[in-house]
Amino acid sequence: MLAAVPIGRADDASPRLAAELASATLIAAEDTRRVRWLAASLHVELRARLVSYYDAVETRRTAGLLGELRAGQDILLVTDAGTPGISDPGYRLTAAAAAAGIRVTALPGPSAVTTALAVSGLPTDRFCFEGFPPRRRGERARRFADLAADARTQVFFESGRRLARTLAELAASHGAGRAAVVCRELTKPHEQIVRGALAELASWAAPAQSPDAQDSSVLSGARASGEPPCGRSVPAGARTSGSGAVRGEITLVVAGAGRRRRVSGPAPPAR
């Protein structure tokens, strides 16, 4: 069973998730410490055997877990946050189990992708998920160039330390005036949603980036027509968080091809 877990707040967990955690006998977890924290937060006593199943070991541990499934063992697969397989471990075990004729089911729940889309104010009738952009500059440039004229809303994930660079590169490929929204720490008490143009957000993120910032989500939209997302543009109070570092999970929403941000009020405050 692929079990989606909260993306920020433990109290967003469903009663069914709590019941599955309590009854599971084998849990494959992206981070065993994280699943222990979640269980404790839900007042669930874990009796399951925990197996680490993260990116670096996913390939080599899939065969062992498949063997457990073939022997009749049920496995509950969870990631740190969100839905397994969506830019997180899960694809390989799911594919192997399906190929072996083993039933795969899901416990539905949160996803940073759909949560960000919902609050973005951009069209959601058509979208694509691009995951993390390529690390190599040439590959990144080609990927962004290919997507610049795409009419679909585009979803990217990115780390906090690379957020400003990604915003700047998207501004170069998609257009500096393309409307965008950054969502930080979705569903958490300090959730922050910042709206502006790509170039504005790139300037906002530059002084706020931090090498110890957590992984970030970047949501980039492309649409040929329609209104850009509404809201204030890069408010002064949103320029930095805490010590000035961009922390937590961040989501960037960028409007589509041919769409620029319509400024109805004063220009964003200068840095």
PDB file of C-alpha atoms in Angstrom:
ATOM      1  CA  MET A   1       0.000   0.000   0.000  1.00  0.00           C
ATOM      2  CA  LEU A   2       1.272   3.446  -0.978  1.00  0.00           C
ATOM      3  CA  ALA A   3       0.296   5.761   1.870  1.00  0.00           C
ATOM      4  CA  ALA A   4       0.256   9.529   1.434  1.00  0.00           C
ATOM      5  CA  VAL A   5       1.311  11.426   4.551  1.00  0.00           C
ATOM      6  CA  PRO A   6       0.884  15.092   5.556  1.00  0.00           C
ATOM      7  CA  ILE A   7       3.128  17.637   3.834  1.00  0.00           C
ATOM      8  CA  GLY A   8       3.444  19.823   6.911  1.00  0.00           C
ATOM      9  CA  ARG A   9       1.059  19.248   9.793  1.00  0.00           C
ATOM     10  CA  ALA A  10       0.600  15.870  11.444  1.00  0.00           C
ATOM     11  CA  ASP A  11      -3.006  16.721  12.287  1.00  0.00           C
ATOM     12  CA  ASP A  12      -3.805  16.683   8.565  1.00  0.00           C
ATOM     13  CA  ALA A  13      -3.425  12.890   8.664  1.00  0.00           C
ATOM     14  CA  SER A  14      -6.557  10.853   8.054  1.00  0.00           C
ATOM     15  CA  PRO A  15      -7.948   8.340  10.574  1.00  0.00           C
ATOM     16  CA  ARG A  16      -7.314   5.651   7.968  1.00  0.00           C
ATOM     17  CA  LEU A  17      -3.602   6.530   7.831  1.00  0.00           C
ATOM     18  CA  ALA A  18      -3.369   6.289  11.614  1.00  0.00           C
ATOM     19  CA  ALA A  19      -5.095   2.903  11.515  1.00  0.00           C
ATOM     20  CA  GLU A  20      -2.779   1.586   8.792  1.00  0.00           C
ATOM     21  CA  LEU A  21       0.317   2.735  10.698  1.00  0.00           C
ATOM     22  CA  ALA A  22      -0.961   0.996  13.824  1.00  0.00           C
ATOM     23  CA  SER A  23      -1.715  -2.293  12.070  1.00  0.00           C
ATOM     24  CA  ALA A  24       1.243  -2.448   9.671  1.00  0.00           C
ATOM     25  CA  THR A  25       3.792  -5.224  10.130  1.00  0.00           C
ATOM     26  CA  LEU A  26       6.381  -3.896   7.655  1.00  0.00           C
ATOM     27  CA  ILE A  27       6.839  -0.239   6.758  1.00  0.00           C
ATOM     28  CA  ALA A  28       9.215   0.890   4.023  1.00  0.00           C
ATOM     29  CA  ALA A  29       9.977   4.502   4.899  1.00  0.00           C
ATOM     30  CA  GLU A  30      11.973   7.217   3.183  1.00  0.00           C
ATOM     31  CA  ASP A  31      13.103   8.285   6.666  1.00  0.00           C
ATOM     32  CA  THR A  32      12.373   5.979   9.600  1.00  0.00           C
ATOM     33  CA  ARG A  33      12.787   8.882  12.035  1.00  0.00           C
ATOM     34  CA  ARG A  34      10.086  10.813  10.221  1.00  0.00           C
ATOM     35  CA  VAL A  35       7.563   7.970  10.356  1.00  0.00           C
ATOM     36  CA  ARG A  36       8.281   7.496  14.068  1.00  0.00           C
ATOM     37  CA  TRP A  37       7.614  11.203  14.607  1.00  0.00           C
ATOM     38  CA  LEU A  38       4.364  10.993  12.652  1.00  0.00           C
ATOM     39  CA  ALA A  39       3.194   7.956  14.593  1.00  0.00           C
ATOM     40  CA  ALA A  40       3.998   9.620  17.914  1.00  0.00           C
ATOM     41  CA  SER A  41       2.157  12.765  16.830  1.00  0.00           C
ATOM     42  CA  LEU A  42      -0.892  10.639  16.026  1.00  0.00           C
ATOM     43  CA  HIS A  43      -0.583   8.705  19.311  1.00  0.00           C
ATOM     44  CA  VAL A  44      -0.001   5.521  17.366  1.00  0.00           C
ATOM     45  CA  GLU A  45       2.216   2.764  18.720  1.00  0.00           C
ATOM     46  CA  LEU A  46       4.254   1.308  15.877  1.00  0.00           C
ATOM     47  CA  ARG A  47       4.663  -2.451  15.926  1.00  0.00           C
ATOM     48  CA  ALA A  48       5.956  -2.732  12.383  1.00  0.00           C
ATOM     49  CA  ARG A  49       9.455  -3.577  11.274  1.00  0.00           C
ATOM     50  CA  LEU A  50      10.885  -0.440   9.678  1.00  0.00           C
ATOM     51  CA  VAL A  51      13.017  -0.561   6.532  1.00  0.00           C
ATOM     52  CA  SER A  52      14.764   2.531   5.177  1.00  0.00           C
ATOM     53  CA  TYR A  53      13.766   3.111   1.558  1.00  0.00           C
ATOM     54  CA  TYR A  54      15.250   6.369   0.301  1.00  0.00           C
ATOM     55  CA  ASP A  55      16.747   7.462  -3.021  1.00  0.00           C
ATOM     56  CA  ALA A  56      20.265   6.135  -2.444  1.00  0.00           C
ATOM     57  CA  VAL A  57      19.086   2.621  -1.517  1.00  0.00           C
ATOM     58  CA  GLU A  58      15.831   2.372  -3.481  1.00  0.00           C
ATOM     59  CA  THR A  59      17.275   0.386  -6.372  1.00  0.00           C
ATOM     60  CA  ARG A  60      19.095  -2.229  -4.323  1.00  0.00           C
ATOM     61  CA  ARG A  61      16.355  -2.686  -1.713  1.00  0.00           C
ATOM     62  CA  THR A  62      13.513  -3.081  -4.184  1.00  0.00           C
ATOM     63  CA  ALA A  63      14.398  -6.724  -4.872  1.00  0.00           C
ATOM     64  CA  GLY A  64      14.330  -7.583  -1.169  1.00  0.00           C
ATOM     65  CA  LEU A  65      11.003  -5.890  -0.615  1.00  0.00           C
ATOM     66  CA  LEU A  66       9.589  -7.602  -3.697  1.00  0.00           C
ATOM     67  CA  GLY A  67      10.659 -10.909  -2.184  1.00  0.00           C
ATOM     68  CA  GLU A  68       8.740 -10.034   0.978  1.00  0.00           C
ATOM     69  CA  LEU A  69       5.646  -9.286  -1.085  1.00  0.00           C
ATOM     70  CA  ARG A  70       5.947 -12.555  -2.976  1.00  0.00           C
ATOM     71  CA  ALA A  71       6.133 -14.368   0.361  1.00  0.00           C
ATOM     72  CA  GLY A  72       2.792 -12.862   1.347  1.00  0.00           C
ATOM     73  CA  GLN A  73       4.047  -9.961   3.438  1.00  0.00           C
ATOM     74  CA  ASP A  74       2.042  -6.732   3.262  1.00  0.00           C
ATOM     75  CA  ILE A  75       4.122  -3.556   3.003  1.00  0.00           C
ATOM     76  CA  LEU A  76       3.107  -0.014   3.856  1.00  0.00           C
ATOM     77  CA  LEU A  77       5.229   2.454   1.848  1.00  0.00           C
ATOM     78  CA  VAL A  78       5.542   6.027   3.119  1.00  0.00           C
ATOM     79  CA  THR A  79       7.741   9.003   2.280  1.00  0.00           C
ATOM     80  CA  ASP A  80       8.761  12.019   4.342  1.00  0.00           C
ATOM     81  CA  ALA A  81       5.822  14.050   3.051  1.00  0.00           C
ATOM     82  CA  GLY A  82       3.187  13.683   0.374  1.00  0.00           C
ATOM     83  CA  THR A  83       2.494  10.759  -1.927  1.00  0.00           C
ATOM     84  CA  PRO A  84       5.019   7.967  -2.634  1.00  0.00           C
ATOM     85  CA  GLY A  85       6.322   7.933  -6.183  1.00  0.00           C
ATOM     86  CA  ILE A  86       5.719  11.637  -6.800  1.00  0.00           C
ATOM     87  CA  SER A  87       9.363  12.749  -6.901  1.00  0.00           C
ATOM     88  CA  ASP A  88       9.887  10.407  -3.944  1.00  0.00           C
ATOM     89  CA  PRO A  89      10.727   6.687  -3.610  1.00  0.00           C
ATOM     90  CA  GLY A  90       7.959   4.339  -4.690  1.00  0.00           C
ATOM     91  CA  TYR A  91       8.023   4.040  -8.467  1.00  0.00           C
ATOM     92  CA  ARG A  92      10.457   1.117  -8.639  1.00  0.00           C
ATOM     93  CA  LEU A  93       8.706  -1.042  -6.051  1.00  0.00           C
ATOM     94  CA  THR A  94       5.299  -0.261  -7.536  1.00  0.00           C
ATOM     95  CA  ALA A  95       6.471  -1.204 -11.038  1.00  0.00           C
ATOM     96  CA  ALA A  96       8.151  -4.391  -9.816  1.00  0.00           C
ATOM     97  CA  ALA A  97       5.100  -5.474  -7.823  1.00  0.00           C
ATOM     98  CA  ALA A  98       2.727  -4.783 -10.706  1.00  0.00           C
ATOM     99  CA  ALA A  99       4.954  -6.729 -13.105  1.00  0.00           C
ATOM    100  CA  ALA A 100       4.912  -9.656 -10.667  1.00  0.00           C
ATOM    101  CA  GLY A 101       1.121  -9.624 -10.524  1.00  0.00           C
ATOM    102  CA  ILE A 102       1.028  -8.353  -6.950  1.00  0.00           C
ATOM    103  CA  ARG A 103      -1.834  -6.048  -6.031  1.00  0.00           C
ATOM    104  CA  VAL A 104      -0.816  -2.435  -5.439  1.00  0.00           C
ATOM    105  CA  THR A 105      -3.221  -0.062  -3.741  1.00  0.00           C
ATOM    106  CA  ALA A 106      -3.069   3.483  -2.439  1.00  0.00           C
ATOM    107  CA  LEU A 107      -4.142   5.331   0.654  1.00  0.00           C
ATOM    108  CA  PRO A 108      -4.836   8.734  -0.914  1.00  0.00           C
ATOM    109  CA  GLY A 109      -3.898  11.986   0.701  1.00  0.00           C
ATOM    110  CA  PRO A 110      -1.732  15.087   0.465  1.00  0.00           C
ATOM    111  CA  SER A 111       0.595  16.065  -2.349  1.00  0.00           C
ATOM    112  CA  ALA A 112       2.633  19.270  -2.548  1.00  0.00           C
ATOM    113  CA  VAL A 113       1.958  19.303  -6.296  1.00  0.00           C
ATOM    114  CA  THR A 114      -1.825  19.453  -6.127  1.00  0.00           C
ATOM    115  CA  THR A 115      -1.869  21.641  -3.014  1.00  0.00           C
ATOM    116  CA  ALA A 116       0.302  24.223  -4.761  1.00  0.00           C
ATOM    117  CA  LEU A 117      -1.806  24.051  -7.907  1.00  0.00           C
ATOM    118  CA  ALA A 118      -4.967  24.612  -5.893  1.00  0.00           C
ATOM    119  CA  VAL A 119      -3.733  27.804  -4.217  1.00  0.00           C
ATOM    120  CA  SER A 120      -1.802  29.132  -7.215  1.00  0.00           C
ATOM    121  CA  GLY A 121      -4.683  30.853  -8.964  1.00  0.00           C
ATOM    122  CA  LEU A 122      -3.385  29.504 -12.278  1.00  0.00           C
ATOM    123  CA  PRO A 123      -5.326  27.186 -14.601  1.00  0.00           C
ATOM    124  CA  THR A 124      -5.384  23.594 -13.383  1.00  0.00           C
ATOM    125  CA  ASP A 125      -7.277  21.964 -16.243  1.00  0.00           C
ATOM    126  CA  ARG A 126      -3.955  21.009 -17.868  1.00  0.00           C
ATOM    127  CA  PHE A 127      -0.614  20.719 -16.100  1.00  0.00           C
ATOM    128  CA  CYS A 128       2.603  18.700 -16.152  1.00  0.00           C
ATOM    129  CA  PHE A 129       4.998  17.738 -13.370  1.00  0.00           C
ATOM    130  CA  GLU A 130       8.692  18.144 -14.185  1.00  0.00           C
ATOM    131  CA  GLY A 131      10.223  17.209 -10.828  1.00  0.00           C
ATOM    132  CA  PHE A 132      13.660  18.629 -10.044  1.00  0.00           C
ATOM    133  CA  PRO A 133      15.284  20.505 -12.941  1.00  0.00           C
ATOM    134  CA  PRO A 134      18.524  18.995 -14.298  1.00  0.00           C
ATOM    135  CA  ARG A 135      21.638  19.999 -12.359  1.00  0.00           C
ATOM    136  CA  ARG A 136      23.787  20.634 -15.443  1.00  0.00           C
ATOM    137  CA  ARG A 137      23.413  24.140 -16.820  1.00  0.00           C
ATOM    138  CA  GLY A 138      23.070  23.079 -20.472  1.00  0.00           C
ATOM    139  CA  GLU A 139      20.422  20.481 -19.711  1.00  0.00           C
ATOM    140  CA  ARG A 140      18.519  22.969 -17.558  1.00  0.00           C
ATOM    141  CA  ALA A 141      18.595  25.584 -20.306  1.00  0.00           C
ATOM    142  CA  ARG A 142      17.270  23.100 -22.871  1.00  0.00           C
ATOM    143  CA  ARG A 143      14.528  21.891 -20.539  1.00  0.00           C
ATOM    144  CA  PHE A 144      13.341  25.400 -19.731  1.00  0.00           C
ATOM    145  CA  ALA A 145      13.515  26.445 -23.398  1.00  0.00           C
ATOM    146  CA  ASP A 146      11.361  23.461 -24.372  1.00  0.00           C
ATOM    147  CA  LEU A 147       8.767  24.382 -21.741  1.00  0.00           C
ATOM    148  CA  ALA A 148       8.710  28.149 -22.275  1.00  0.00           C
ATOM    149  CA  ALA A 149       5.884  28.075 -24.826  1.00  0.00           C
ATOM    150  CA  ASP A 150       4.024  25.115 -23.302  1.00  0.00           C
ATOM    151  CA  ALA A 151       0.387  26.031 -22.619  1.00  0.00           C
ATOM    152  CA  ARG A 152       0.159  23.768 -19.591  1.00  0.00           C
ATOM    153  CA  THR A 153       0.877  24.792 -16.023  1.00  0.00           C
ATOM    154  CA  GLN A 154       4.274  23.327 -15.144  1.00  0.00           C
ATOM    155  CA  VAL A 155       5.336  22.029 -11.744  1.00  0.00           C
ATOM    156  CA  PHE A 156       8.964  21.878 -10.640  1.00  0.00           C
ATOM    157  CA  PHE A 157      10.666  20.964  -7.372  1.00  0.00           C
ATOM    158  CA  GLU A 158      13.878  22.682  -6.330  1.00  0.00           C
ATOM    159  CA  SER A 159      16.131  22.999  -3.287  1.00  0.00           C
ATOM    160  CA  GLY A 160      16.246  26.218  -1.324  1.00  0.00           C
ATOM    161  CA  ARG A 161      19.853  26.888  -2.168  1.00  0.00           C
ATOM    162  CA  ARG A 162      19.093  26.818  -5.904  1.00  0.00           C
ATOM    163  CA  LEU A 163      15.757  28.625  -5.782  1.00  0.00           C
ATOM    164  CA  ALA A 164      17.050  32.071  -6.790  1.00  0.00           C
ATOM    165  CA  ARG A 165      19.034  30.650  -9.710  1.00  0.00           C
ATOM    166  CA  THR A 166      16.067  28.655 -10.948  1.00  0.00           C
ATOM    167  CA  LEU A 167      13.802  31.701 -10.746  1.00  0.00           C
ATOM    168  CA  ALA A 168      16.336  33.773 -12.688  1.00  0.00           C
ATOM    169  CA  GLU A 169      16.717  31.086 -15.360  1.00  0.00           C
ATOM    170  CA  LEU A 170      12.939  30.725 -15.670  1.00  0.00           C
ATOM    171  CA  ALA A 171      12.701  34.513 -16.028  1.00  0.00           C
ATOM    172  CA  ALA A 172      15.213  34.325 -18.880  1.00  0.00           C
ATOM    173  CA  SER A 173      13.443  31.461 -20.658  1.00  0.00           C
ATOM    174  CA  HIS A 174       9.779  32.148 -19.864  1.00  0.00           C
ATOM    175  CA  GLY A 175       9.964  35.958 -19.696  1.00  0.00           C
ATOM    176  CA  ALA A 176      10.868  38.326 -16.873  1.00  0.00           C
ATOM    177  CA  GLY A 177       7.302  39.619 -16.643  1.00  0.00           C
ATOM    178  CA  ARG A 178       5.658  36.213 -16.395  1.00  0.00           C
ATOM    179  CA  ALA A 179       3.314  36.204 -13.391  1.00  0.00           C
ATOM    180  CA  ALA A 180       4.409  33.909 -10.591  1.00  0.00           C
ATOM    181  CA  VAL A 181       3.528  32.810  -7.064  1.00  0.00           C
ATOM    182  CA  VAL A 182       5.864  31.431  -4.403  1.00  0.00           C
ATOM    183  CA  CYS A 183       4.301  29.338  -1.640  1.00  0.00           C
ATOM    184  CA  ARG A 184       6.505  28.624   1.361  1.00  0.00           C
ATOM    185  CA  GLU A 185       5.851  25.921   3.975  1.00  0.00           C
ATOM    186  CA  LEU A 186       2.447  24.936   2.653  1.00  0.00           C
ATOM    187  CA  THR A 187      -0.060  23.916   5.359  1.00  0.00           C
ATOM    188  CA  LYS A 188       2.341  24.868   8.174  1.00  0.00           C
ATOM    189  CA  PRO A 189       1.690  27.646  10.725  1.00  0.00           C
ATOM    190  CA  HIS A 190       4.126  29.987   8.950  1.00  0.00           C
ATOM    191  CA  GLU A 191       2.788  29.314   5.451  1.00  0.00           C
ATOM    192  CA  GLN A 192       3.671  32.171   3.118  1.00  0.00           C
ATOM    193  CA  ILE A 193       2.363  32.902  -0.380  1.00  0.00           C
ATOM    194  CA  VAL A 194       4.177  35.601  -2.372  1.00  0.00           C
ATOM    195  CA  ARG A 195       3.002  36.811  -5.780  1.00  0.00           C
ATOM    196  CA  GLY A 196       4.892  38.754  -8.432  1.00  0.00           C
ATOM    197  CA  ALA A 197       6.682  38.459 -11.763  1.00  0.00           C
ATOM    198  CA  LEU A 198       9.486  35.938 -12.243  1.00  0.00           C
ATOM    199  CA  ALA A 199      12.157  38.631 -12.258  1.00  0.00           C
ATOM    200  CA  GLU A 200      10.734  40.163  -9.080  1.00  0.00           C
ATOM    201  CA  LEU A 201      10.716  36.833  -7.311  1.00  0.00           C
ATOM    202  CA  ALA A 202      14.259  36.063  -8.457  1.00  0.00           C
ATOM    203  CA  SER A 203      15.395  39.311  -6.833  1.00  0.00           C
ATOM    204  CA  TRP A 204      13.389  38.493  -3.716  1.00  0.00           C
ATOM    205  CA  ALA A 205      14.901  35.028  -3.391  1.00  0.00           C
ATOM    206  CA  ALA A 206      18.530  36.035  -3.990  1.00  0.00           C
ATOM    207  CA  PRO A 207      19.269  37.519  -0.539  1.00  0.00           C
ATOM    208  CA  ALA A 208      17.097  34.957   1.188  1.00  0.00           C
ATOM    209  CA  GLN A 209      18.696  31.768  -0.105  1.00  0.00           C
ATOM    210  CA  SER A 210      20.520  29.553   2.385  1.00  0.00           C
ATOM    211  CA  PRO A 211      22.746  26.480   1.964  1.00  0.00           C
ATOM    212  CA  ASP A 212      20.869  24.733   4.766  1.00  0.00           C
ATOM    213  CA  ALA A 213      17.426  25.487   3.405  1.00  0.00           C
ATOM    214  CA  GLN A 214      15.165  22.480   3.071  1.00  0.00           C
ATOM    215  CA  ASP A 215      14.013  21.113  -0.244  1.00  0.00           C
ATOM    216  CA  SER A 216      11.726  23.440  -2.119  1.00  0.00           C
ATOM    217  CA  SER A 217       8.921  22.969  -4.618  1.00  0.00           C
ATOM    218  CA  VAL A 218       8.805  25.179  -7.689  1.00  0.00           C
ATOM    219  CA  LEU A 219       5.533  25.443  -9.608  1.00  0.00           C
ATOM    220  CA  SER A 220       5.797  27.029 -13.036  1.00  0.00           C
ATOM    221  CA  GLY A 221       2.723  27.633 -15.150  1.00  0.00           C
ATOM    222  CA  ALA A 222       2.370  28.311 -18.855  1.00  0.00           C
ATOM    223  CA  ARG A 223      -0.862  29.489 -20.396  1.00  0.00           C
ATOM    224  CA  ALA A 224      -1.578  31.366 -23.595  1.00  0.00           C
ATOM    225  CA  SER A 225      -4.431  33.490 -22.248  1.00  0.00           C
ATOM    226  CA  GLY A 226      -6.351  34.428 -19.134  1.00  0.00           C
ATOM    227  CA  GLU A 227      -5.750  36.436 -15.973  1.00  0.00           C
ATOM    228  CA  PRO A 228      -2.580  36.100 -13.916  1.00  0.00           C
ATOM    229  CA  PRO A 229      -2.920  35.084 -10.282  1.00  0.00           C
ATOM    230  CA  CYS A 230      -4.234  37.839  -8.068  1.00  0.00           C
ATOM    231  CA  GLY A 231      -2.627  39.093  -4.899  1.00  0.00           C
ATOM    232  CA  ARG A 232       0.008  41.479  -3.665  1.00  0.00           C
ATOM    233  CA  SER A 233       3.387  41.648  -5.332  1.00  0.00           C
ATOM    234  CA  VAL A 234       6.429  40.636  -3.317  1.00  0.00           C
ATOM    235  CA  PRO A 235       5.351  42.289  -0.054  1.00  0.00           C
ATOM    236  CA  ALA A 236       8.200  43.760   1.971  1.00  0.00           C
ATOM    237  CA  GLY A 237       7.374  41.574   4.945  1.00  0.00           C
ATOM    238  CA  ALA A 238       7.750  38.456   2.834  1.00  0.00           C
ATOM    239  CA  ARG A 239      11.200  39.192   1.539  1.00  0.00           C
ATOM    240  CA  THR A 240      12.949  37.092   4.142  1.00  0.00           C
ATOM    241  CA  SER A 241      12.044  34.491   6.713  1.00  0.00           C
ATOM    242  CA  GLY A 242      13.555  34.484  10.167  1.00  0.00           C
ATOM    243  CA  SER A 243      17.292  34.947   9.856  1.00  0.00           C
ATOM    244  CA  GLY A 244      16.927  35.803   6.177  1.00  0.00           C
ATOM    245  CA  ALA A 245      17.028  32.243   4.860  1.00  0.00           C
ATOM    246  CA  VAL A 246      14.427  30.756   2.570  1.00  0.00           C
ATOM    247  CA  ARG A 247      13.439  27.715   4.590  1.00  0.00           C
ATOM    248  CA  GLY A 248      10.786  25.058   4.395  1.00  0.00           C
ATOM    249  CA  GLU A 249       9.003  23.860   1.328  1.00  0.00           C
ATOM    250  CA  ILE A 250       8.599  26.546  -1.314  1.00  0.00           C
ATOM    251  CA  THR A 251       6.302  26.490  -4.324  1.00  0.00           C
ATOM    252  CA  LEU A 252       6.651  28.857  -7.258  1.00  0.00           C
ATOM    253  CA  VAL A 253       3.717  29.387  -9.637  1.00  0.00           C
ATOM    254  CA  VAL A 254       4.539  31.028 -12.981  1.00  0.00           C
ATOM    255  CA  ALA A 255       1.919  32.176 -15.471  1.00  0.00           C
ATOM    256  CA  GLY A 256       1.939  30.894 -19.009  1.00  0.00           C
ATOM    257  CA  ALA A 257       3.278  32.042 -22.339  1.00  0.00           C
ATOM    258  CA  GLY A 258       1.958  35.427 -23.342  1.00  0.00           C
ATOM    259  CA  ARG A 259       0.797  36.271 -19.843  1.00  0.00           C
ATOM    260  CA  ARG A 260       2.391  39.057 -17.867  1.00  0.00           C
ATOM    261  CA  ARG A 261       1.520  40.255 -14.446  1.00  0.00           C
ATOM    262  CA  ARG A 262      -1.011  43.107 -14.476  1.00  0.00           C
ATOM    263  CA  VAL A 263      -0.032  45.650 -11.880  1.00  0.00           C
ATOM    264  CA  SER A 264      -3.106  47.491 -10.566  1.00  0.00           C
ATOM    265  CA  GLY A 265      -1.364  49.195  -7.667  1.00  0.00           C
ATOM    266  CA  PRO A 266       2.079  50.575  -6.873  1.00  0.00           C
ATOM    267  CA  ALA A 267       5.155  48.752  -8.080  1.00  0.00           C
ATOM    268  CA  PRO A 268       6.787  46.236  -5.728  1.00  0.00           C
ATOM    269  CA  PRO A 269       9.109  47.813  -3.179  1.00  0.00           C
ATOM    270  CA  ALA A 270      12.661  48.174  -4.450  1.00  0.00           C
ATOM    271  CA  ARG A 271      15.385  46.210  -2.740  1.00  0.00           C
TER     272      ARG A 271
END
